[in-house]
PDB file of N, CA and C in Angstrom:
ATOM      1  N   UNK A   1      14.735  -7.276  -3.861  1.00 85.00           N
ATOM      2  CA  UNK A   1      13.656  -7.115  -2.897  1.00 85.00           C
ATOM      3  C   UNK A   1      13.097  -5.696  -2.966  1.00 85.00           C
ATOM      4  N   UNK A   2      14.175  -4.563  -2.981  1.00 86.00           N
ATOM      5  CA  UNK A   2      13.571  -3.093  -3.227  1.00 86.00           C
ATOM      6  C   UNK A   2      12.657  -2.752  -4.539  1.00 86.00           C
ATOM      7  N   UNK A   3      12.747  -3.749  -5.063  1.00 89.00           N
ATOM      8  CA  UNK A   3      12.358  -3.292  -6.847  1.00 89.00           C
ATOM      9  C   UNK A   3      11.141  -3.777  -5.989  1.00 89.00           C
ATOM     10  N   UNK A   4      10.578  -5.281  -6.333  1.00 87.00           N
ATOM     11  CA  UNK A   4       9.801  -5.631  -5.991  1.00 87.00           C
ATOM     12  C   UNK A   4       8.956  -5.160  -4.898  1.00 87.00           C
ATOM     13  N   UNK A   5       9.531  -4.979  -3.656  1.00 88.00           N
ATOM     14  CA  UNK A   5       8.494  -4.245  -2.826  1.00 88.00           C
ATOM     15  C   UNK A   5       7.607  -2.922  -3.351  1.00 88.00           C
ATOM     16  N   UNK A   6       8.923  -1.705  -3.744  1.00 87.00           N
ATOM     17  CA  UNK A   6       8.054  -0.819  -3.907  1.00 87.00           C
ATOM     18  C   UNK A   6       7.623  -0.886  -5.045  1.00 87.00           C
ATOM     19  N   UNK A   7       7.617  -1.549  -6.355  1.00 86.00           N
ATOM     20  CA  UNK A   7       6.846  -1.374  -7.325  1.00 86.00           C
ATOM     21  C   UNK A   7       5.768  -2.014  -7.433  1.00 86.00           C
ATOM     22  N   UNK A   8       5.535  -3.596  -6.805  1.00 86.00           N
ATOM     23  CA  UNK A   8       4.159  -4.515  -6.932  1.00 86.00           C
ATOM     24  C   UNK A   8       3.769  -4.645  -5.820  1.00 86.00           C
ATOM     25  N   UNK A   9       4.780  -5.337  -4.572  1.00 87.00           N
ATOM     26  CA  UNK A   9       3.902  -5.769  -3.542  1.00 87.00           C
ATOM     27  C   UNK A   9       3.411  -4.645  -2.424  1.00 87.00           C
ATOM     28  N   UNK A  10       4.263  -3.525  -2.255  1.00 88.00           N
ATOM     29  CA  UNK A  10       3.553  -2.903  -1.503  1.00 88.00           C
ATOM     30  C   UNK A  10       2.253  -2.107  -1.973  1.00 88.00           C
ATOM     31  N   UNK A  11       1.936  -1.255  -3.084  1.00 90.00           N
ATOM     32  CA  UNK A  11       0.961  -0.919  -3.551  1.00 90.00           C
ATOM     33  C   UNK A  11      -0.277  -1.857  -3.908  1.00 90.00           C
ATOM     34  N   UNK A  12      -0.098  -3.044  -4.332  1.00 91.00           N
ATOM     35  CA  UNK A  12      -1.019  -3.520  -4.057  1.00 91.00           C
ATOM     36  C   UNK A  12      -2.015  -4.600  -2.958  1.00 91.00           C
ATOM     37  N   UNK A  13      -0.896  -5.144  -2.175  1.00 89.00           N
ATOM     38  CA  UNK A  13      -1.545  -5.616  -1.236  1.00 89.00           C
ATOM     39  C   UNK A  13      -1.862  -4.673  -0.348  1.00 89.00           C
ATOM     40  N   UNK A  14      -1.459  -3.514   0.161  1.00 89.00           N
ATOM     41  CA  UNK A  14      -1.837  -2.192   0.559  1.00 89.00           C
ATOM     42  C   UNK A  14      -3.421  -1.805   0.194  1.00 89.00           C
ATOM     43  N   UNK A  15      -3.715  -1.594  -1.008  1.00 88.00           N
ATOM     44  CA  UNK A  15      -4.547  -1.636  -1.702  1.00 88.00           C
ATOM     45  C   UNK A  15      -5.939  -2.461  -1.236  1.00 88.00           C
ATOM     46  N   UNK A  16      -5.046  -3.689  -1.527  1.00 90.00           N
ATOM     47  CA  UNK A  16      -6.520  -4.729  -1.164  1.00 90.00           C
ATOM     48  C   UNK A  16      -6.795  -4.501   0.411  1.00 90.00           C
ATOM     49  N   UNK A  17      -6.302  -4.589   1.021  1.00 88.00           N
ATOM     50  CA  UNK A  17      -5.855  -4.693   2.444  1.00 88.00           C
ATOM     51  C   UNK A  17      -7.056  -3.220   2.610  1.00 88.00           C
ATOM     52  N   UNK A  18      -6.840  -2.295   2.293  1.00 87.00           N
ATOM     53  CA  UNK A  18      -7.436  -0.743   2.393  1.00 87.00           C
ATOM     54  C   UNK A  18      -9.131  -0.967   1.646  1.00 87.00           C
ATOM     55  N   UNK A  19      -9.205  -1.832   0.258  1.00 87.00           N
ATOM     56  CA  UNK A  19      -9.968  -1.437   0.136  1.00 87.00           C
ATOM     57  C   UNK A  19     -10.869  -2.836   0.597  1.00 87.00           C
ATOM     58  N   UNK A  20     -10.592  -4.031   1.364  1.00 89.00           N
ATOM     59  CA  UNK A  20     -11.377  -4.700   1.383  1.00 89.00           C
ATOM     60  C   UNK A  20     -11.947  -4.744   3.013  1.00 89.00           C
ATOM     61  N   UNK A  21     -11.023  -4.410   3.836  1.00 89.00           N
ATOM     62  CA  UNK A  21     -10.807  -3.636   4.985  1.00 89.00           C
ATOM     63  C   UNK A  21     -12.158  -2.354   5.217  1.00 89.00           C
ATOM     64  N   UNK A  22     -11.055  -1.355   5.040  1.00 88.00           N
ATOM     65  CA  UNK A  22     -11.799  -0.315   5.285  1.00 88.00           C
ATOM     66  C   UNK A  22     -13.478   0.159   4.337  1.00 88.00           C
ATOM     67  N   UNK A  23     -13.211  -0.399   3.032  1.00 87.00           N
ATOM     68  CA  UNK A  23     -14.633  -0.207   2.436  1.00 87.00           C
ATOM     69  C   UNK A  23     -15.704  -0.702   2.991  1.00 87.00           C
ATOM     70  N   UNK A  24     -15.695  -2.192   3.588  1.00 91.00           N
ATOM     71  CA  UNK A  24     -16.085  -2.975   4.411  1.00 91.00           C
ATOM     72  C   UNK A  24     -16.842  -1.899   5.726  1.00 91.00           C
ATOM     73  N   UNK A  25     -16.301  -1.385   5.908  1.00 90.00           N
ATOM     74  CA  UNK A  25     -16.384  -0.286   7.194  1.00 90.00           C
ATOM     75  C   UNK A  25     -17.127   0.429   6.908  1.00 90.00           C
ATOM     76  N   UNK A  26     -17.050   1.321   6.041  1.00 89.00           N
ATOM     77  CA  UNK A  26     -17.432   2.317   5.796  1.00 89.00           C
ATOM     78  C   UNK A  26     -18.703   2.115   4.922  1.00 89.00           C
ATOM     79  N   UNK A  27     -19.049   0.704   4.399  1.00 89.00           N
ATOM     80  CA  UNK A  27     -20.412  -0.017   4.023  1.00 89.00           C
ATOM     81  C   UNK A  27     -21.538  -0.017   5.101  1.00 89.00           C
ATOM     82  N   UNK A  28     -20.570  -0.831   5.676  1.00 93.00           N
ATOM     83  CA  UNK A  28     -21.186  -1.435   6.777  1.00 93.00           C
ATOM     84  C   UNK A  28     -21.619   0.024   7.894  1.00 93.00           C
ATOM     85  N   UNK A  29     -20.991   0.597   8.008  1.00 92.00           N
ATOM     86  CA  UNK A  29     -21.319   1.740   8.936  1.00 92.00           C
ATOM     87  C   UNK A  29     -22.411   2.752   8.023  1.00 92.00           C
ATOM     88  N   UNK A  30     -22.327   2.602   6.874  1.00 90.00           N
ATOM     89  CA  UNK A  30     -23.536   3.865   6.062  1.00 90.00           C
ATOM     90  C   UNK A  30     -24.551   3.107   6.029  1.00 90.00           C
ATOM     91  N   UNK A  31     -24.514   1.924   5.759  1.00 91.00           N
ATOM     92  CA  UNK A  31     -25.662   0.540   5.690  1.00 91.00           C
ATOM     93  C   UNK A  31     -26.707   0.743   7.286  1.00 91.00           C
ATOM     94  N   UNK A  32     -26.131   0.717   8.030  1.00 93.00           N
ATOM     95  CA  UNK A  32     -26.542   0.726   9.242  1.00 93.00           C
ATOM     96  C   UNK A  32     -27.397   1.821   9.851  1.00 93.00           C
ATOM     97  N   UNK A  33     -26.112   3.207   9.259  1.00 92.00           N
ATOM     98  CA  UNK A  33     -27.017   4.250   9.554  1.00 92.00           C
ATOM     99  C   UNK A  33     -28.617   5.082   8.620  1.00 92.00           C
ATOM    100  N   UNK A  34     -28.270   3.900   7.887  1.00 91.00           N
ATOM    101  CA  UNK A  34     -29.486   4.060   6.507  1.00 91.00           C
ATOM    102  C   UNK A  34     -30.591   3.208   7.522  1.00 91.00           C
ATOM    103  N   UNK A  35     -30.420   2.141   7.786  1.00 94.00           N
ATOM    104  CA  UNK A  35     -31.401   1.434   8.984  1.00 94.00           C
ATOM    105  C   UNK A  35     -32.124   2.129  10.024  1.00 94.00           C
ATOM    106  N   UNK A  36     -30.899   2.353  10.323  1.00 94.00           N
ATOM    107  CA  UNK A  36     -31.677   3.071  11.775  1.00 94.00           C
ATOM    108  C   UNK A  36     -31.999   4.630  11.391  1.00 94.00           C
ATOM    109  N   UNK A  37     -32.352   5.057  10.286  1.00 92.00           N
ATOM    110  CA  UNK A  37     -33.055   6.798   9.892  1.00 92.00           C
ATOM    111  C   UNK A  37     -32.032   8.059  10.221  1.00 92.00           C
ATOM    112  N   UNK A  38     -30.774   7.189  10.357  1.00 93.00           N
ATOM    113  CA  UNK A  38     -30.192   8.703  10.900  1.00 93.00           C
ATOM    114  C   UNK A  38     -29.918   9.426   9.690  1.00 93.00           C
ATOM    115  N   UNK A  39     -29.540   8.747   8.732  1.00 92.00           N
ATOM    116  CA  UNK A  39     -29.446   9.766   7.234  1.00 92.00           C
ATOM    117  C   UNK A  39     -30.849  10.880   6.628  1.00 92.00           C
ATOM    118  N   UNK A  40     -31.860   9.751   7.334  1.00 92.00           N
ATOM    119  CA  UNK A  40     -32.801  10.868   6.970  1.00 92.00           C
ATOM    120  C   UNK A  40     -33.026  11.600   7.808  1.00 92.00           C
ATOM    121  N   UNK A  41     -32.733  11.749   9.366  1.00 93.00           N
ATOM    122  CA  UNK A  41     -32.711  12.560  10.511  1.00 93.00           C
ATOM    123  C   UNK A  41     -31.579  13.893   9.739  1.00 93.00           C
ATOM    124  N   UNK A  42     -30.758  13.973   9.299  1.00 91.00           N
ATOM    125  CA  UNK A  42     -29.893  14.687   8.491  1.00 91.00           C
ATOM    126  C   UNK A  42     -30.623  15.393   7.239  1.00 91.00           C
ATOM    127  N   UNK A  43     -31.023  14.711   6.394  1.00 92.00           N
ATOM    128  CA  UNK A  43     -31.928  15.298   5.879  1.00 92.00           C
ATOM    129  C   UNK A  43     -32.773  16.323   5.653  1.00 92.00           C
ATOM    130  N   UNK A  44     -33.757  15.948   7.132  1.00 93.00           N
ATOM    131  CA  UNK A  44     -34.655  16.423   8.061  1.00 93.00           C
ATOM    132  C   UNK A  44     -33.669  17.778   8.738  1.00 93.00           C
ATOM    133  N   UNK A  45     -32.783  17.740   8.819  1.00 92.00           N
ATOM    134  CA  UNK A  45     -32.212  19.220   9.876  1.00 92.00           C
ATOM    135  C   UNK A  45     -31.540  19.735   8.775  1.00 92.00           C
ATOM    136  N   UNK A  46     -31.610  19.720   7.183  1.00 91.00           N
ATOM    137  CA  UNK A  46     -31.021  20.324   6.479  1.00 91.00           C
ATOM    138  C   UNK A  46     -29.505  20.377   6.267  1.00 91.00           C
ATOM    139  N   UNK A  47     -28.956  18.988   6.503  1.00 91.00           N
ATOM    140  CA  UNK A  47     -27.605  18.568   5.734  1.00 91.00           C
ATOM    141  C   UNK A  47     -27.771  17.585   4.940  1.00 91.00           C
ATOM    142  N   UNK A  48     -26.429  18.268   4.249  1.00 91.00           N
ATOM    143  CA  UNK A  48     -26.612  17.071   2.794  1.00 91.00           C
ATOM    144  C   UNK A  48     -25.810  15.607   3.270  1.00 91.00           C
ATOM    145  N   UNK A  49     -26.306  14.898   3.729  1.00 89.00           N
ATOM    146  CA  UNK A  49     -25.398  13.418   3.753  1.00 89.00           C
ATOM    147  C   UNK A  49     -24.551  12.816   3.147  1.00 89.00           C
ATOM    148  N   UNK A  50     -24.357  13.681   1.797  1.00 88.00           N
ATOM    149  CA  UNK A  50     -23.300  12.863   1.030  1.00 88.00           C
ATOM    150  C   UNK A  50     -21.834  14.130   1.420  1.00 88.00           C
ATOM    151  N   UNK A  51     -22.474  15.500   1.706  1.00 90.00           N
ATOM    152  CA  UNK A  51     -20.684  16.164   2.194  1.00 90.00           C
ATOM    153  C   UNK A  51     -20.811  16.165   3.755  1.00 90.00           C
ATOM    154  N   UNK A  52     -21.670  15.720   4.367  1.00 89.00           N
ATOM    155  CA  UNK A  52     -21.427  15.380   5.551  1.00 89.00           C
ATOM    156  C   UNK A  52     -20.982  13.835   6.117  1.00 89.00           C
ATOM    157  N   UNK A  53     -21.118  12.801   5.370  1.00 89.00           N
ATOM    158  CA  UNK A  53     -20.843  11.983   6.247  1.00 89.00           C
ATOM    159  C   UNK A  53     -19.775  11.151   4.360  1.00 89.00           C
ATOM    160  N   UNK A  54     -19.717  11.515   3.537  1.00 89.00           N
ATOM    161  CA  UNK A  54     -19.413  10.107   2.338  1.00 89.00           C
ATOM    162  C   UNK A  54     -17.854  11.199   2.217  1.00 89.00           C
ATOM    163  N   UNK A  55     -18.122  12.636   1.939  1.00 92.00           N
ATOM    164  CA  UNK A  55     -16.629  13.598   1.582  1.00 92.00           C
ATOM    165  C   UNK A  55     -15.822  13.252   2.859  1.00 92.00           C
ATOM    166  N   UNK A  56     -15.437  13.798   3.688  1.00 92.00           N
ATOM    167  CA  UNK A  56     -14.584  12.858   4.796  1.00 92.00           C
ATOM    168  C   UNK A  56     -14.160  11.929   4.584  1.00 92.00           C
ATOM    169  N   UNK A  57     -14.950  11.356   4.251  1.00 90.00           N
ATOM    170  CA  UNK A  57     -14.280   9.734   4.381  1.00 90.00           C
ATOM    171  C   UNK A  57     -13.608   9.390   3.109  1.00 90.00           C
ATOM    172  N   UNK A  58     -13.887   9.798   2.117  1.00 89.00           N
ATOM    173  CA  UNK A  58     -12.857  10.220   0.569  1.00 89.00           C
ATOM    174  C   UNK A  58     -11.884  10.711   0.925  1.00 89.00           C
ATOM    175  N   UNK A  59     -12.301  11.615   1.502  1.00 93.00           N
ATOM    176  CA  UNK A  59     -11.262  13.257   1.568  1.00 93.00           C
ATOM    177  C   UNK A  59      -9.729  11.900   2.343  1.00 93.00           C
ATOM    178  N   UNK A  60     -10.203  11.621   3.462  1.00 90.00           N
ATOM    179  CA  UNK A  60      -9.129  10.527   4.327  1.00 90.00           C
ATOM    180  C   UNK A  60      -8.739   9.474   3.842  1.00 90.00           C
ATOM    181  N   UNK A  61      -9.222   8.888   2.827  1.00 87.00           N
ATOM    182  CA  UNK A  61      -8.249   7.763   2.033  1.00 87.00           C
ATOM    183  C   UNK A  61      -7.471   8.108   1.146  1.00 87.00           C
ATOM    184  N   UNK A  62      -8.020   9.438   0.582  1.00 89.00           N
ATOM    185  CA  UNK A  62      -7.377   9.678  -0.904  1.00 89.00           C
ATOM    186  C   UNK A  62      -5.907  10.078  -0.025  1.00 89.00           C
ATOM    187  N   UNK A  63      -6.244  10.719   1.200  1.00 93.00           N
ATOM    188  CA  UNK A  63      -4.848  11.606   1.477  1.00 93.00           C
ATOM    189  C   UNK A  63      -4.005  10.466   2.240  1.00 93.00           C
ATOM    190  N   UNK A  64      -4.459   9.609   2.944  1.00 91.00           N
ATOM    191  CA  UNK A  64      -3.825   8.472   3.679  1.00 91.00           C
ATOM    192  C   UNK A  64      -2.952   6.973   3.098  1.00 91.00           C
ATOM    193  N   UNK A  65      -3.730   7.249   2.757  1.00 91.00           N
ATOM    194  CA  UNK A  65      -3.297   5.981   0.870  1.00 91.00           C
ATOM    195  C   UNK A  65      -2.372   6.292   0.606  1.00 91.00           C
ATOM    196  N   UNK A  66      -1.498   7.426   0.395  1.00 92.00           N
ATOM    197  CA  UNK A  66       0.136   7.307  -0.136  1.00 92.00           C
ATOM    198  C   UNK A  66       1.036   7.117   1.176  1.00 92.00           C
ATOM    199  N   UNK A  67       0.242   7.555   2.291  1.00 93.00           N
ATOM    200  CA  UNK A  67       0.844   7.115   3.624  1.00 93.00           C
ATOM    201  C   UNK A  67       1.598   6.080   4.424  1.00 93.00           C
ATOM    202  N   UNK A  68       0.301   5.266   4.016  1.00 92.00           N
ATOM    203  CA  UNK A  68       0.045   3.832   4.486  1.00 92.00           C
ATOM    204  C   UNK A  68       1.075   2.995   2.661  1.00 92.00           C
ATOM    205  N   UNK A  69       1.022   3.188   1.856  1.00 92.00           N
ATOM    206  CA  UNK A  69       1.543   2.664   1.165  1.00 92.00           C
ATOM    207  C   UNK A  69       3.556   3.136   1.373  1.00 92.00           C
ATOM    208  N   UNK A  70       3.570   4.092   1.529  1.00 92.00           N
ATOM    209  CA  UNK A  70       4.975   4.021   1.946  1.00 92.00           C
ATOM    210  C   UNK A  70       5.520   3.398   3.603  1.00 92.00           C
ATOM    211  N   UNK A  71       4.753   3.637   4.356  1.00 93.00           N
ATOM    212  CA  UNK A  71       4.927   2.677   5.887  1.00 93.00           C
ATOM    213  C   UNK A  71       5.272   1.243   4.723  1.00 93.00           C
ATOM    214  N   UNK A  72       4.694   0.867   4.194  1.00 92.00           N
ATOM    215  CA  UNK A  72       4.788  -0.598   3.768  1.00 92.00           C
ATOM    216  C   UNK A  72       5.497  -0.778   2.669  1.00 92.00           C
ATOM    217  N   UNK A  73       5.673   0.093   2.008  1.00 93.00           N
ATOM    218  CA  UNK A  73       7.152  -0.391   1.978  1.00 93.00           C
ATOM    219  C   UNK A  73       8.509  -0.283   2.384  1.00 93.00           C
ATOM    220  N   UNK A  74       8.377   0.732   3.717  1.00 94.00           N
ATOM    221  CA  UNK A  74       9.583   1.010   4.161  1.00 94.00           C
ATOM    222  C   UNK A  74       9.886  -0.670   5.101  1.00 94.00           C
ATOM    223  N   UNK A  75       8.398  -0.914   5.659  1.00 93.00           N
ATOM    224  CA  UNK A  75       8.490  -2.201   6.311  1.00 93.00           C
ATOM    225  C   UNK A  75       9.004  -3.246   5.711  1.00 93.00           C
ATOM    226  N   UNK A  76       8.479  -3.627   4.327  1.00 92.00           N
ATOM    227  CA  UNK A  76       8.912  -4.420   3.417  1.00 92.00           C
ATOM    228  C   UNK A  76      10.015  -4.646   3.211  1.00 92.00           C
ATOM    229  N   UNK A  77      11.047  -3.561   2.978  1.00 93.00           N
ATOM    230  CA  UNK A  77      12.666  -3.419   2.390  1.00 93.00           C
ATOM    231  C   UNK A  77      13.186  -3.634   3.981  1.00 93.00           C
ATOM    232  N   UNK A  78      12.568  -3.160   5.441  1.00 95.00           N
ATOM    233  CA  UNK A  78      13.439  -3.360   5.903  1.00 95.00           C
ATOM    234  C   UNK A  78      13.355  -4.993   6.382  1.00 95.00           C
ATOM    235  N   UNK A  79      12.377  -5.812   6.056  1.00 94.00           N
ATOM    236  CA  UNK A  79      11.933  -7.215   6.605  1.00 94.00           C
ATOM    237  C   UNK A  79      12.951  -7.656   5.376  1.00 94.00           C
ATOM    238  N   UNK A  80      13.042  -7.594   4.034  1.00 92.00           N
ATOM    239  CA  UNK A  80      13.253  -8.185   3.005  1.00 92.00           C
ATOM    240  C   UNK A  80      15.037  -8.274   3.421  1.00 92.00           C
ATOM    241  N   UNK A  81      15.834  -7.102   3.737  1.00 93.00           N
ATOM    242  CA  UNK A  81      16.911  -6.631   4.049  1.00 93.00           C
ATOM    243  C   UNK A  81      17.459  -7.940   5.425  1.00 93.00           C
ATOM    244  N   UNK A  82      16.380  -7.940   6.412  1.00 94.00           N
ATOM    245  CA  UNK A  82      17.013  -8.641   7.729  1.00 94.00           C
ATOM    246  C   UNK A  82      16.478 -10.016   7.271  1.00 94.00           C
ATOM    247  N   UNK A  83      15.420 -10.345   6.391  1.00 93.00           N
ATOM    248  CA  UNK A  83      15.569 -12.157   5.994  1.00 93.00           C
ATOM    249  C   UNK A  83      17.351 -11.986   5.351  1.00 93.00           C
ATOM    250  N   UNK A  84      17.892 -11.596   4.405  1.00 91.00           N
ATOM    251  CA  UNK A  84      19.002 -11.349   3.546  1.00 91.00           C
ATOM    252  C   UNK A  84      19.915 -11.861   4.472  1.00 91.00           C
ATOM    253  N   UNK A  85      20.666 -10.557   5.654  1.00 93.00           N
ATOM    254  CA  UNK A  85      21.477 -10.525   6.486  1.00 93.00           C
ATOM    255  C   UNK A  85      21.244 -12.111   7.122  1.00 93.00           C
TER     256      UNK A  85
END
């Protein structure tokens, strides 16, 4: 169960989970604010929209992603461990 968790299943259903999830989000929320002019309201006051609103949000997955992938598999080994017992 330890092999398996941390080498296939937690990294990648993690993965999908993160990127079908949260990309979703973060589409959907830039999509929106492209609608309603606030990117070009930004623009307009002299920020760049891509290190104001797209770096953040990189900057927080790249660093969260090894995070969230070890929570899951610590969860994993210990679920895999108490089906066992």
């Amino acid at each position: 169960v330890e092999k398996t968790i941390t080498m296939e299943l937690a990294p990648v259903l993690t993965g999908l989970a993160l990127a079908g999830r949260v990309g979703a989000n973060i589409a959907a929320e830039l999509g929106s604010m492209k609608v309603t002019e606030q990117i070009d309201a930004l623009e307009t006051l002299g920020y760049d929209p891509y290190a104001y609103l797209v770096v953040p949000r990189v900057l927080a997955g790249t660093i969260m992603f090894p995070l969230v992938v070890g929570i899951a598999m610590v969860v994993g080994v210990v679920a895999g461990w108490g089906a066992s017992v």
